[in-house]
Short mmCIF file of C-alpha atoms and ligand atoms in Angstrom, two decimals:
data_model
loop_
_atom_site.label_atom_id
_atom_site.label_comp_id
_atom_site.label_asym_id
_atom_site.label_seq_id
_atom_site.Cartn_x
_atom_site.Cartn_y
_atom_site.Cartn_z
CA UNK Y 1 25.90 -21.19 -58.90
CA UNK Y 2 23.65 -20.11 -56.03
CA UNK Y 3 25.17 -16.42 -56.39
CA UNK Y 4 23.78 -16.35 -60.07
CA UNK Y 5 20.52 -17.52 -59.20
CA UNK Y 6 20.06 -14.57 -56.69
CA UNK Y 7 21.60 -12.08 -58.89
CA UNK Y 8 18.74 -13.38 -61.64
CA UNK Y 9 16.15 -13.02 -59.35
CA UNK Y 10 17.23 -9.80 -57.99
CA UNK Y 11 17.60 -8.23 -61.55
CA UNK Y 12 14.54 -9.33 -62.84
CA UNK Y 13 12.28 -7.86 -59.92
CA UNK Y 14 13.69 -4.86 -60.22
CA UNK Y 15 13.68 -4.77 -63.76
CA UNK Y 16 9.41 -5.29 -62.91
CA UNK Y 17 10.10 -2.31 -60.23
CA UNK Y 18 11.60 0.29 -62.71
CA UNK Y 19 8.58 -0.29 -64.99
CA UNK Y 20 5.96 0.09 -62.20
CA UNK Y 21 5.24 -3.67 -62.89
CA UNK Y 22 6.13 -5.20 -59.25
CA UNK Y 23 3.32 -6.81 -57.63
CA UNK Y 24 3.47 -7.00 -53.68
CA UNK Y 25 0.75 -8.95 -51.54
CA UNK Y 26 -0.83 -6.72 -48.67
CA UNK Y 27 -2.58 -8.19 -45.84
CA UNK Y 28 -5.83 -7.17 -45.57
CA UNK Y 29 -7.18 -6.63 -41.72
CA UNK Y 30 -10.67 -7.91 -41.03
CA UNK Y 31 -11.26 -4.55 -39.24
CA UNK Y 32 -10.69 -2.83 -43.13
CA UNK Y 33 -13.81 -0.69 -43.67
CA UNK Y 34 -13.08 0.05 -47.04
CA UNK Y 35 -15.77 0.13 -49.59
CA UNK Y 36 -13.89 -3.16 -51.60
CA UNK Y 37 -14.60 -2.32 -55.30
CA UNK Y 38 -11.51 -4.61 -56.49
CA UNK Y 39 -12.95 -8.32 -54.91
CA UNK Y 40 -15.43 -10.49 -57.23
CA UNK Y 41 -17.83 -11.05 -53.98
CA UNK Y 42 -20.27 -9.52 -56.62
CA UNK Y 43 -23.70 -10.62 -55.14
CA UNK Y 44 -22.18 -9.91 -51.32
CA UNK Y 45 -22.68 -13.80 -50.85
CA UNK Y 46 -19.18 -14.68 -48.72
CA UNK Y 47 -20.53 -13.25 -45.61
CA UNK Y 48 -24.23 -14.49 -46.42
CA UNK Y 49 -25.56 -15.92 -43.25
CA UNK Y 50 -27.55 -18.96 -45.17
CA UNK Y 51 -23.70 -19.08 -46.99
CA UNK Y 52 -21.80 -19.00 -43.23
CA UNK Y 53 -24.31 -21.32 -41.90
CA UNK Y 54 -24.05 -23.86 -44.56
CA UNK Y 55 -20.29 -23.71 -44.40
CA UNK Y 56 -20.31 -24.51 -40.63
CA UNK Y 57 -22.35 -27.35 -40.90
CA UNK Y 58 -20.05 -28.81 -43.44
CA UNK Y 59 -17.04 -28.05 -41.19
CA UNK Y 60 -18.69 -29.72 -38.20
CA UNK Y 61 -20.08 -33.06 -39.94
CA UNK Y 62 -17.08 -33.35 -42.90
CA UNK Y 63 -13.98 -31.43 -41.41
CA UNK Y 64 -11.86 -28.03 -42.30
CA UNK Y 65 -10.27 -30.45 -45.25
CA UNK Y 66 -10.86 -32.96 -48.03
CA UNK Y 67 -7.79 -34.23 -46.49
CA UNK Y 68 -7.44 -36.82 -50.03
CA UNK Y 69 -7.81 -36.06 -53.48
CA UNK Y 70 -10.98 -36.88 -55.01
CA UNK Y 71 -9.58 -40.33 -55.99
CA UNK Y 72 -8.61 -41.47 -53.10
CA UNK Y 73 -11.52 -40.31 -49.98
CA UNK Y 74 -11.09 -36.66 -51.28
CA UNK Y 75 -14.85 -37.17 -53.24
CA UNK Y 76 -18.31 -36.89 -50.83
CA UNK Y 77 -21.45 -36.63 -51.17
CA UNK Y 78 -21.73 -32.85 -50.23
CA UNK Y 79 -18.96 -32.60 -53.73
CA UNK Y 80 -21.54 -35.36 -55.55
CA UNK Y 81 -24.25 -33.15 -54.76
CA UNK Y 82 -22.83 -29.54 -55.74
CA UNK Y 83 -22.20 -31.06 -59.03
CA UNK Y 84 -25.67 -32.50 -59.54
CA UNK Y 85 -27.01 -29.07 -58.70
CA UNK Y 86 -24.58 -27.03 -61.23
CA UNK Y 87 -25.37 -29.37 -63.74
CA UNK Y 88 -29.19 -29.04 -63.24
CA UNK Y 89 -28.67 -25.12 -62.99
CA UNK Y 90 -27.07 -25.17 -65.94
CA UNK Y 91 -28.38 -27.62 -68.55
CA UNK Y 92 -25.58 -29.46 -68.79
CA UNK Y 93 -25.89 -33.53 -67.69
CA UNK Y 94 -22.23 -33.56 -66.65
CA UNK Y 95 -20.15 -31.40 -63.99
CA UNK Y 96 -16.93 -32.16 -61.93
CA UNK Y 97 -15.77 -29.80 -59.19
CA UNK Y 98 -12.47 -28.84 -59.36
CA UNK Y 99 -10.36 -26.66 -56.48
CA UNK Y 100 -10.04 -23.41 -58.15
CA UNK Y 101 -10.65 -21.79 -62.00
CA UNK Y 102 -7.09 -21.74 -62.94
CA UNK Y 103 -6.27 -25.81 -61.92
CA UNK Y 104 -10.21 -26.29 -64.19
CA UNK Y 105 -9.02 -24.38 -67.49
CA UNK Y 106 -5.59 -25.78 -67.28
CA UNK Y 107 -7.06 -29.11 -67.32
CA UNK Y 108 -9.68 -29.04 -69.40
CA UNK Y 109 -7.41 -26.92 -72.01
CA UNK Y 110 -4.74 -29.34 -71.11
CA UNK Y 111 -6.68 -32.44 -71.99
CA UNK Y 112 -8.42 -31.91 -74.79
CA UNK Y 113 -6.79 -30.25 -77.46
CA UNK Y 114 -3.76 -32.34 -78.94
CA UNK Y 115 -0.86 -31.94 -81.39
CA UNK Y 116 -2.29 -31.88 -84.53
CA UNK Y 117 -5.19 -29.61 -83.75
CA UNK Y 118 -5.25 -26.05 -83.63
CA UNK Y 119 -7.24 -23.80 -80.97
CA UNK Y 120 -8.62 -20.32 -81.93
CA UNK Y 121 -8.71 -18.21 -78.83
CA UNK Y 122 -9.77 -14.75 -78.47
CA UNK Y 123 -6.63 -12.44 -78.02
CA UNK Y 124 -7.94 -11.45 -74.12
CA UNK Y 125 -8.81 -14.83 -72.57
CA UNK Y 126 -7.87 -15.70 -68.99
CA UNK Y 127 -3.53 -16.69 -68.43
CA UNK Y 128 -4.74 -20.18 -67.04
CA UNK Y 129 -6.68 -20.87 -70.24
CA UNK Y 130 -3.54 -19.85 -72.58
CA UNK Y 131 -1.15 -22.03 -70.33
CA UNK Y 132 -4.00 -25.08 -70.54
CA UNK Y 133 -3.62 -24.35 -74.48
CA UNK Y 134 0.48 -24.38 -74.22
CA UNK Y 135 0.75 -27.22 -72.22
CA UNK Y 136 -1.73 -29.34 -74.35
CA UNK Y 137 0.74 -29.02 -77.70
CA UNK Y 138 -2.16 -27.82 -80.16
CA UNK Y 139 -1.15 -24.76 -82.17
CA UNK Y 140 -2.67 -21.31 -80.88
CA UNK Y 141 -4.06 -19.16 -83.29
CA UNK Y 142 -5.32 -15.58 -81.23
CA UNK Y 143 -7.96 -13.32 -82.56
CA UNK Y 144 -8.78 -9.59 -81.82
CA UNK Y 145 -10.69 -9.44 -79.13
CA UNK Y 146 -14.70 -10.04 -79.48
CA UNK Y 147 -13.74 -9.95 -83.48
CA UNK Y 148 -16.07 -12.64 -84.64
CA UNK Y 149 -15.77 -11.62 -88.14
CA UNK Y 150 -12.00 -12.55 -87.92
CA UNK Y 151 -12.56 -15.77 -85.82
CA UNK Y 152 -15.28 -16.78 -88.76
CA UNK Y 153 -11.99 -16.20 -91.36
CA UNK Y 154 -9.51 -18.05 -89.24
CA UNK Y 155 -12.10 -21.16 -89.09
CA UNK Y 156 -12.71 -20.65 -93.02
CA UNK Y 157 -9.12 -21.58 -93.24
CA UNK Y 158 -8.47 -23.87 -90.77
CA UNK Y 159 -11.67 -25.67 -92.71
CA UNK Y 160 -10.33 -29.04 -94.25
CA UNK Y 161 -7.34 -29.75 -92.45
CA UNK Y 162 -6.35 -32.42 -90.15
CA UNK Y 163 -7.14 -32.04 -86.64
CA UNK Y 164 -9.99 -31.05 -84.35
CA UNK Y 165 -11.12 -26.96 -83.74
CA UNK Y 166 -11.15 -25.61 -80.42
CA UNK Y 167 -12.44 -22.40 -80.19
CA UNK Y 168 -11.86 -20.38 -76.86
CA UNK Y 169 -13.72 -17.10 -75.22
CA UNK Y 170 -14.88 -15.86 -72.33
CA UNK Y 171 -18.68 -14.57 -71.79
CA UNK Y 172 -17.52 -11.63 -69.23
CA UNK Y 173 -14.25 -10.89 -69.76
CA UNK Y 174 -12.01 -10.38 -66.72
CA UNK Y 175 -10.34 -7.12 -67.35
CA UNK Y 176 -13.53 -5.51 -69.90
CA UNK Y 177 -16.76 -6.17 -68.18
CA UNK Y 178 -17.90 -6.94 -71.94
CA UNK Y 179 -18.75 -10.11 -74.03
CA UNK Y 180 -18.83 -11.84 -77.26
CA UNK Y 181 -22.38 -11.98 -79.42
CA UNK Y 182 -22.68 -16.02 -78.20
CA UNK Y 183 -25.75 -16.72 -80.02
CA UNK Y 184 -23.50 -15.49 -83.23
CA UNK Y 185 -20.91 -18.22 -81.48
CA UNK Y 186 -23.49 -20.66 -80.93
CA UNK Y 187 -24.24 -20.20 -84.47
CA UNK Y 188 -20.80 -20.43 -85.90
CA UNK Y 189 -20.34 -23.61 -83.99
CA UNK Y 190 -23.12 -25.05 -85.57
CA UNK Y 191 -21.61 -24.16 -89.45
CA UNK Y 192 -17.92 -25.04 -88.71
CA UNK Y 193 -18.39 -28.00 -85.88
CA UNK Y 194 -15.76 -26.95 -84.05
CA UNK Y 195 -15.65 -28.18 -80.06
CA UNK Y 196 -16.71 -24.94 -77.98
CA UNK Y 197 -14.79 -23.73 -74.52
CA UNK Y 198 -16.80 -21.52 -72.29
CA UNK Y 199 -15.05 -19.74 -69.26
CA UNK Y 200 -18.64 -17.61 -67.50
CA UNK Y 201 -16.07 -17.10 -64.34
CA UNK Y 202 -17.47 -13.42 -64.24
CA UNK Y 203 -20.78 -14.09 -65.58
CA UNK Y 204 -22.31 -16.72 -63.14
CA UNK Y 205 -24.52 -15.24 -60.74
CA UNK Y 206 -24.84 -12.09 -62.49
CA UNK Y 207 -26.17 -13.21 -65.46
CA UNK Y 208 -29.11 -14.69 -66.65
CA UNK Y 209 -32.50 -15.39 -65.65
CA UNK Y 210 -31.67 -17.76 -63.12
CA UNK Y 211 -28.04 -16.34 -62.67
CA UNK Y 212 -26.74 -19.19 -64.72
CA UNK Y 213 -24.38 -16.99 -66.61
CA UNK Y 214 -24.51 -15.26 -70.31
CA UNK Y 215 -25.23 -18.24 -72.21
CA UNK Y 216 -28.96 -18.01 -70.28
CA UNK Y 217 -29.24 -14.24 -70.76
CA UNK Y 218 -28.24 -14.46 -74.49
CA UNK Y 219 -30.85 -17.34 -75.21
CA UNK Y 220 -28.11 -19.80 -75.70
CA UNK Y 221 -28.34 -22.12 -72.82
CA UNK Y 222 -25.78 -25.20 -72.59
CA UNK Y 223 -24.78 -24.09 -76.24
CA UNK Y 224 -21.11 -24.26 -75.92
CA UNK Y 225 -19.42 -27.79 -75.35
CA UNK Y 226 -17.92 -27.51 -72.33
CA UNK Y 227 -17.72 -24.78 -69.42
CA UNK Y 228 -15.69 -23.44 -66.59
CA UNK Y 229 -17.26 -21.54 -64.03
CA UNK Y 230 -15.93 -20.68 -60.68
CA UNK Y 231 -17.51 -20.93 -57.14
CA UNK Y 232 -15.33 -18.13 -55.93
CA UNK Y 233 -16.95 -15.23 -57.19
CA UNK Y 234 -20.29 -14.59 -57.42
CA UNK Y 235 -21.25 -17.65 -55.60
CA UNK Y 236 -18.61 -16.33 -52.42
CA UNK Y 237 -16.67 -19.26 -52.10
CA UNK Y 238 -14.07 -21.08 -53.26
CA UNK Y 239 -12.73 -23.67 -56.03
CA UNK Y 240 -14.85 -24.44 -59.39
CA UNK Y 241 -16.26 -26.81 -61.95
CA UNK Y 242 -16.34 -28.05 -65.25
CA UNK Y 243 -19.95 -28.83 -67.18
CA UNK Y 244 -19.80 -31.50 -70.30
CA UNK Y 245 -22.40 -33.12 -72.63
CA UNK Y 246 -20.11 -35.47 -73.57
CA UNK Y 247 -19.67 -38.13 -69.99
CA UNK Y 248 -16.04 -38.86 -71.65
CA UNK Y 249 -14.79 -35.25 -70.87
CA UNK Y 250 -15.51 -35.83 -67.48
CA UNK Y 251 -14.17 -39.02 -67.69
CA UNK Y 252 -11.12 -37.85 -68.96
CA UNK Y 253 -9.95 -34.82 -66.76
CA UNK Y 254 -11.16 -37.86 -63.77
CA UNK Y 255 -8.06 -39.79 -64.88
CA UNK Y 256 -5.64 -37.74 -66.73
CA UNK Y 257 -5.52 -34.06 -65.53
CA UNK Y 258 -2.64 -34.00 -62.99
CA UNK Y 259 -4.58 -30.80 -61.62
CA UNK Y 260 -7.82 -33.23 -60.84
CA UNK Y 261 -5.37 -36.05 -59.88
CA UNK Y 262 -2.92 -35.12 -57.43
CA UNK Y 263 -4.28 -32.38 -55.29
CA UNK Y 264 -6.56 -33.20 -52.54
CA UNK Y 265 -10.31 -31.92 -52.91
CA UNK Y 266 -11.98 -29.04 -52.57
CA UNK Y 267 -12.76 -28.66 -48.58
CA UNK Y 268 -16.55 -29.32 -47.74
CA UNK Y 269 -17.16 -26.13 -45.88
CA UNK Y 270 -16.55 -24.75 -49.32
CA UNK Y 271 -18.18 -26.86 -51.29
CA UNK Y 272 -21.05 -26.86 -49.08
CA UNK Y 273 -21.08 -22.60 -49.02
CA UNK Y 274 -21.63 -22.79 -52.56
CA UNK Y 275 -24.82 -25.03 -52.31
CA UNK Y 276 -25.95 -22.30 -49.81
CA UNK Y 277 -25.06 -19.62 -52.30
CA UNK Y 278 -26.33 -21.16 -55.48
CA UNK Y 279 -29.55 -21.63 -53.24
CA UNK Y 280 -29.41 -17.53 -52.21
CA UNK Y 281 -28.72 -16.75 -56.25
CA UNK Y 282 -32.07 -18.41 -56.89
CA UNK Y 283 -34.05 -16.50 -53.91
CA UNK Y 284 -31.89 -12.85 -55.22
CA UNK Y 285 -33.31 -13.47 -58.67
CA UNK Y 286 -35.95 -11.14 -58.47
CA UNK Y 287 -33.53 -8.09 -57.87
CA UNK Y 288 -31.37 -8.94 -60.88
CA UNK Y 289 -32.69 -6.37 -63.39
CA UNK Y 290 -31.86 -4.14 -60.44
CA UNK Y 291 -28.13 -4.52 -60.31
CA UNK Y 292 -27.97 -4.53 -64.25
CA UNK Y 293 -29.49 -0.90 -63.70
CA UNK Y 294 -26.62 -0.12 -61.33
CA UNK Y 295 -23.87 -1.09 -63.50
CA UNK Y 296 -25.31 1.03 -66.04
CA UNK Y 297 -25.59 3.63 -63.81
CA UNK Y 298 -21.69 3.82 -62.59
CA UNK Y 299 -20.84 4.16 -65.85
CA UNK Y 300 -22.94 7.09 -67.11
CA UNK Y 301 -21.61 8.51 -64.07
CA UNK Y 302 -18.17 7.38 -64.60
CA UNK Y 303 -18.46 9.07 -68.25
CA UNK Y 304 -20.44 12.11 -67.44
CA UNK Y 305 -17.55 12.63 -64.97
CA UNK Y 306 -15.16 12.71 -67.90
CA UNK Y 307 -13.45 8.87 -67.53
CA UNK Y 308 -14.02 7.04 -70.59
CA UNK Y 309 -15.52 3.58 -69.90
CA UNK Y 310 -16.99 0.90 -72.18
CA UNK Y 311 -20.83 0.66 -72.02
CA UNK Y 312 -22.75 -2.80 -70.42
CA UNK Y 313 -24.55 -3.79 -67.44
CA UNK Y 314 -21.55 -6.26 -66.51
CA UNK Y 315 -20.12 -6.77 -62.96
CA UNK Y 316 -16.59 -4.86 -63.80
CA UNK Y 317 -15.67 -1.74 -64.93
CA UNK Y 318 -12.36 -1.20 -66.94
CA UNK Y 319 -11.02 2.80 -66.35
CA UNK Y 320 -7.90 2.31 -68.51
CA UNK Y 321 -5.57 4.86 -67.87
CA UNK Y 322 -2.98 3.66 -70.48
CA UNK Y 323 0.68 3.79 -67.98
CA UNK Y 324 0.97 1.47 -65.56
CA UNK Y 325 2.65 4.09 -63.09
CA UNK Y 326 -0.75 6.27 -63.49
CA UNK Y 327 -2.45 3.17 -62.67
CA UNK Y 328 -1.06 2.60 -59.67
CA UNK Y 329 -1.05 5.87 -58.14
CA UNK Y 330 -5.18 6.36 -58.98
CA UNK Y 331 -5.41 3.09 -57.26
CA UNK Y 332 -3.42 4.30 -54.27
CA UNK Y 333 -5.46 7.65 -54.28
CA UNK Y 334 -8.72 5.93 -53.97
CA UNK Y 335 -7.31 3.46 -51.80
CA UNK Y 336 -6.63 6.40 -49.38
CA UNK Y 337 -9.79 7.82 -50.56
CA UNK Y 338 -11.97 4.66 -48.69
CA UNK Y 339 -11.87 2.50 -52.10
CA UNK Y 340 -9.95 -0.62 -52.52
CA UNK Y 341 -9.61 -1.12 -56.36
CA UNK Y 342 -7.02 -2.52 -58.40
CA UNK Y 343 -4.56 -1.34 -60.35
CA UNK Y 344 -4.42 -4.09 -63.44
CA UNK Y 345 -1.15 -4.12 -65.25
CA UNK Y 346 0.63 -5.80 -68.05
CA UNK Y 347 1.53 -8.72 -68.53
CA UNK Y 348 -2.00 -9.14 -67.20
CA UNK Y 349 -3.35 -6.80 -69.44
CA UNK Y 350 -1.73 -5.59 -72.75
CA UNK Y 351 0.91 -2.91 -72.65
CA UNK Y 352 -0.25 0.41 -72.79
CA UNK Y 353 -3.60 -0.68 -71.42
CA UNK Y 354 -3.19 -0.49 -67.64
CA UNK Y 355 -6.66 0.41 -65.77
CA UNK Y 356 -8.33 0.65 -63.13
CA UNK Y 357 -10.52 -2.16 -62.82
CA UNK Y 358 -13.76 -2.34 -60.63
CA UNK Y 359 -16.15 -4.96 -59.45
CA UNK Y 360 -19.33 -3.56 -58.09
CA UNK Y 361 -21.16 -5.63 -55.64
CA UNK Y 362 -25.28 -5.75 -55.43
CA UNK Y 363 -25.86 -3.94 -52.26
CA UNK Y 364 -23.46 -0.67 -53.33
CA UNK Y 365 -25.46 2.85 -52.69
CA UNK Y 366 -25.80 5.64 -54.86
CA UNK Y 367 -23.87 7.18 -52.21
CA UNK Y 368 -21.09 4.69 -52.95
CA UNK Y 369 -21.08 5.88 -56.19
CA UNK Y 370 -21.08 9.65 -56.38
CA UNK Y 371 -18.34 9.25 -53.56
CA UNK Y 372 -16.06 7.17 -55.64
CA UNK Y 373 -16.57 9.71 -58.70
CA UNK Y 374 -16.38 12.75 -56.16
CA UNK Y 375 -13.11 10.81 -54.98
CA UNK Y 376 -11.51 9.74 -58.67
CA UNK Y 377 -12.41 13.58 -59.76
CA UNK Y 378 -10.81 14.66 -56.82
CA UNK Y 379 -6.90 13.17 -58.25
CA UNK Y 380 -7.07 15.74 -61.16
CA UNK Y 381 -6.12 13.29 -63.18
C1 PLP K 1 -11.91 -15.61 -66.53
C2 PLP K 1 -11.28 -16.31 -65.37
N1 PLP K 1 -11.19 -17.64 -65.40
C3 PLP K 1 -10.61 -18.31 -64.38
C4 PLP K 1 -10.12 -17.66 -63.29
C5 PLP K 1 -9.46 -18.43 -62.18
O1 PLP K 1 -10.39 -18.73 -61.20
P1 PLP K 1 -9.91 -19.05 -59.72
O2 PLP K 1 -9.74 -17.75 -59.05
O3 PLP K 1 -11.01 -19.89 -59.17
O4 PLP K 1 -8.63 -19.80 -59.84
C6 PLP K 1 -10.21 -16.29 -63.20
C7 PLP K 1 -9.69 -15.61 -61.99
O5 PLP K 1 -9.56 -14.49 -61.82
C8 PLP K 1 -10.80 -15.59 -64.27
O6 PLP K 1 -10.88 -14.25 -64.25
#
């Protein structure tokens, strides 16, 4: 029995292997002076001193751990407090922090959709919001990506029928750097009433007047009905949170979202970094239009260069390269090169579509740049 197990496991890895698909875990040295280009640090907050500070305050007065879930003695005020602030930051009256964006969409797309209702989701949305949606029992319906013309024909249909409408995006999408038109969302919400789920993972900080996300830059604040954002990206820290109108939502993942339940609580030296960094977002406002400029300009440069990459003034950069084998090898060139990126590949995008993917961070030089382009020319791809 045992024997057929390994042989399973053994198979399938290097099944993953042959197609250039196997995904190995590197430790990283502190002492690595690599320009990082693949982390989602993307305002340089994790090593923030106001950010460090905060977090060893929180370590000294609350501890390295929760040590409970949020039910039990997991929940303090430092956690009470970081959701009054996201909530205020965002326009939304209700938040709940959760410990990371995967355990938040898996609850929240857990929870609320139920047999007998149907979710629309666009075809490129984040694993842990399609595994929410398969664990909850609704039927999936998938549209092509950013296609709001086809999501408006899947809700004509779905018009009329039994059961609620869930309709799920992104505003930055993970893998693209681009986003869906949400004041045509906002509107569509509006006609067909469906119930509206947000994930600004990649847009918080970035985004927005205030760095609140796309929903602020797009004039659409607090449109959708609920959203997950994380604290470990922009915001350099770690876990993330969930923003309602309605006070049952939050009610409801407090009760019955195993992920919520049963796992102790986000540590305060986290939760308390994020304060700090949600704090440093506000003060870093000022500079915004200039990172938005910098995006733009890494990819002219990118396409003046010859490399074919989407337009936007996004955090991330997709340079899809189509093979997954190619990926990996441009990653490991500019790896060598002084560039960590990484090498995205299916299942985590869609076959055929493997890229290199880069997050730019706020304080990256025009040196940075025309070094990286010097370095990707420099593969003769
Ligand atoms: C769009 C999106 N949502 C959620 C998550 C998960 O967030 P976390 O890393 O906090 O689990 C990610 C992570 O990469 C993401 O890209």
């Amino acid at each position: 029995m045992k024997d057929r197990v390994d042989q399973r496991l053994r198979e399938a890895l290097a099944a993953r292997e042959d197609a250039g698909l196997l995904r190995k875990i590197t430790a990283r040295p502190s002492t690595d002076s690599r320009t990082n280009l693949a982390g989602n640090d993307y305002l340089d907050l994790a090593h923030d001193p106001a950010v460090l500070i905060a977090a060893a305050e929180a370590l000294h007065t609350w501890g390295a751990s929760a040590s409970a879930s949020a039910l039990v003695t997991g929940y303090t005020e430092l956690h009470a407090k970081l959701e009054e602030t996201l909530a205020a930051w965002h326009g939304y009256p209700h938040a709940l922090v959760m410990n990371s964006g995967y355990a938040a969409n898996g609850a929240v797309l857990g929870q609320l959709p139920k047999p007998g209702d149907v979710v629309l989701a666009d075809r490129l949305i984040h694993a842990s919001m399609v595994n929410g949606i398969l664990s909850s029992g609704a039927r999936l319906r998938r549209f092509a990506h950013n296609d709001l013309d086809a999501l408006e024909l899947m809700l004509v249909e779905e018009s009329g029928r039994d059961g609620a409408v869930f309709v799920v995006t992104e505003s930055i999408y993970s893998m693209d750097g681009d986003a869906p038109d949400l004041s045509r969302l906002t509107a569509l919400r509006a006609r067909h009433g469906f119930v509206w789920i947000l994930d600004e993972a990649h847009a918080t900080g970035w985004h927005g007047l205030s760095g609140s996300g796309l929903q602020e830059e797009q004039g659409c604040r607090a449109a959708a009905d609920v959203v997950v954002g994380t604290l470990g990206k922009a915001l350099g820290s770690q876990g993330a949170y969930v923003l309602c109108h309605n006070p049952d939502i939050r009610e409801t993942l407090v009760n019955l979202a195993g992920e919520f339940v049963y796992s102790t609580h986000l540590a305060p030296p986290a939760v308390a970094a994020a304060l700090a960094a949600i704090s440093r977002t506000h003060d870093l406002s000022v500079d915004r239009p200039r990172w938005h400029n910098l995006s733009r300009e890494w990819r002219e440069g990118l396409s003046e260069a010859g490399f074919s990459v989407p337009s936007g003034h996004s955090p991330i950069i997709p340079i899809v390269m189509g093979d997954a084998v190619r990926a990996l090898k441009v990653a490991e060139g500019l790896r060598a090169s002084g560039f960590l990126v990484a090498a995205i590949r299916p299942p985590t995008v869609p076959d055929g579509t493997a890229r290199v993917r880069i997050s730019l961070h706020r304080n990256l030089t025009e040196n940075t740049r025309a070094g990286f382009i010097a370095a990707l020319k420099g593969l003769n791809l």
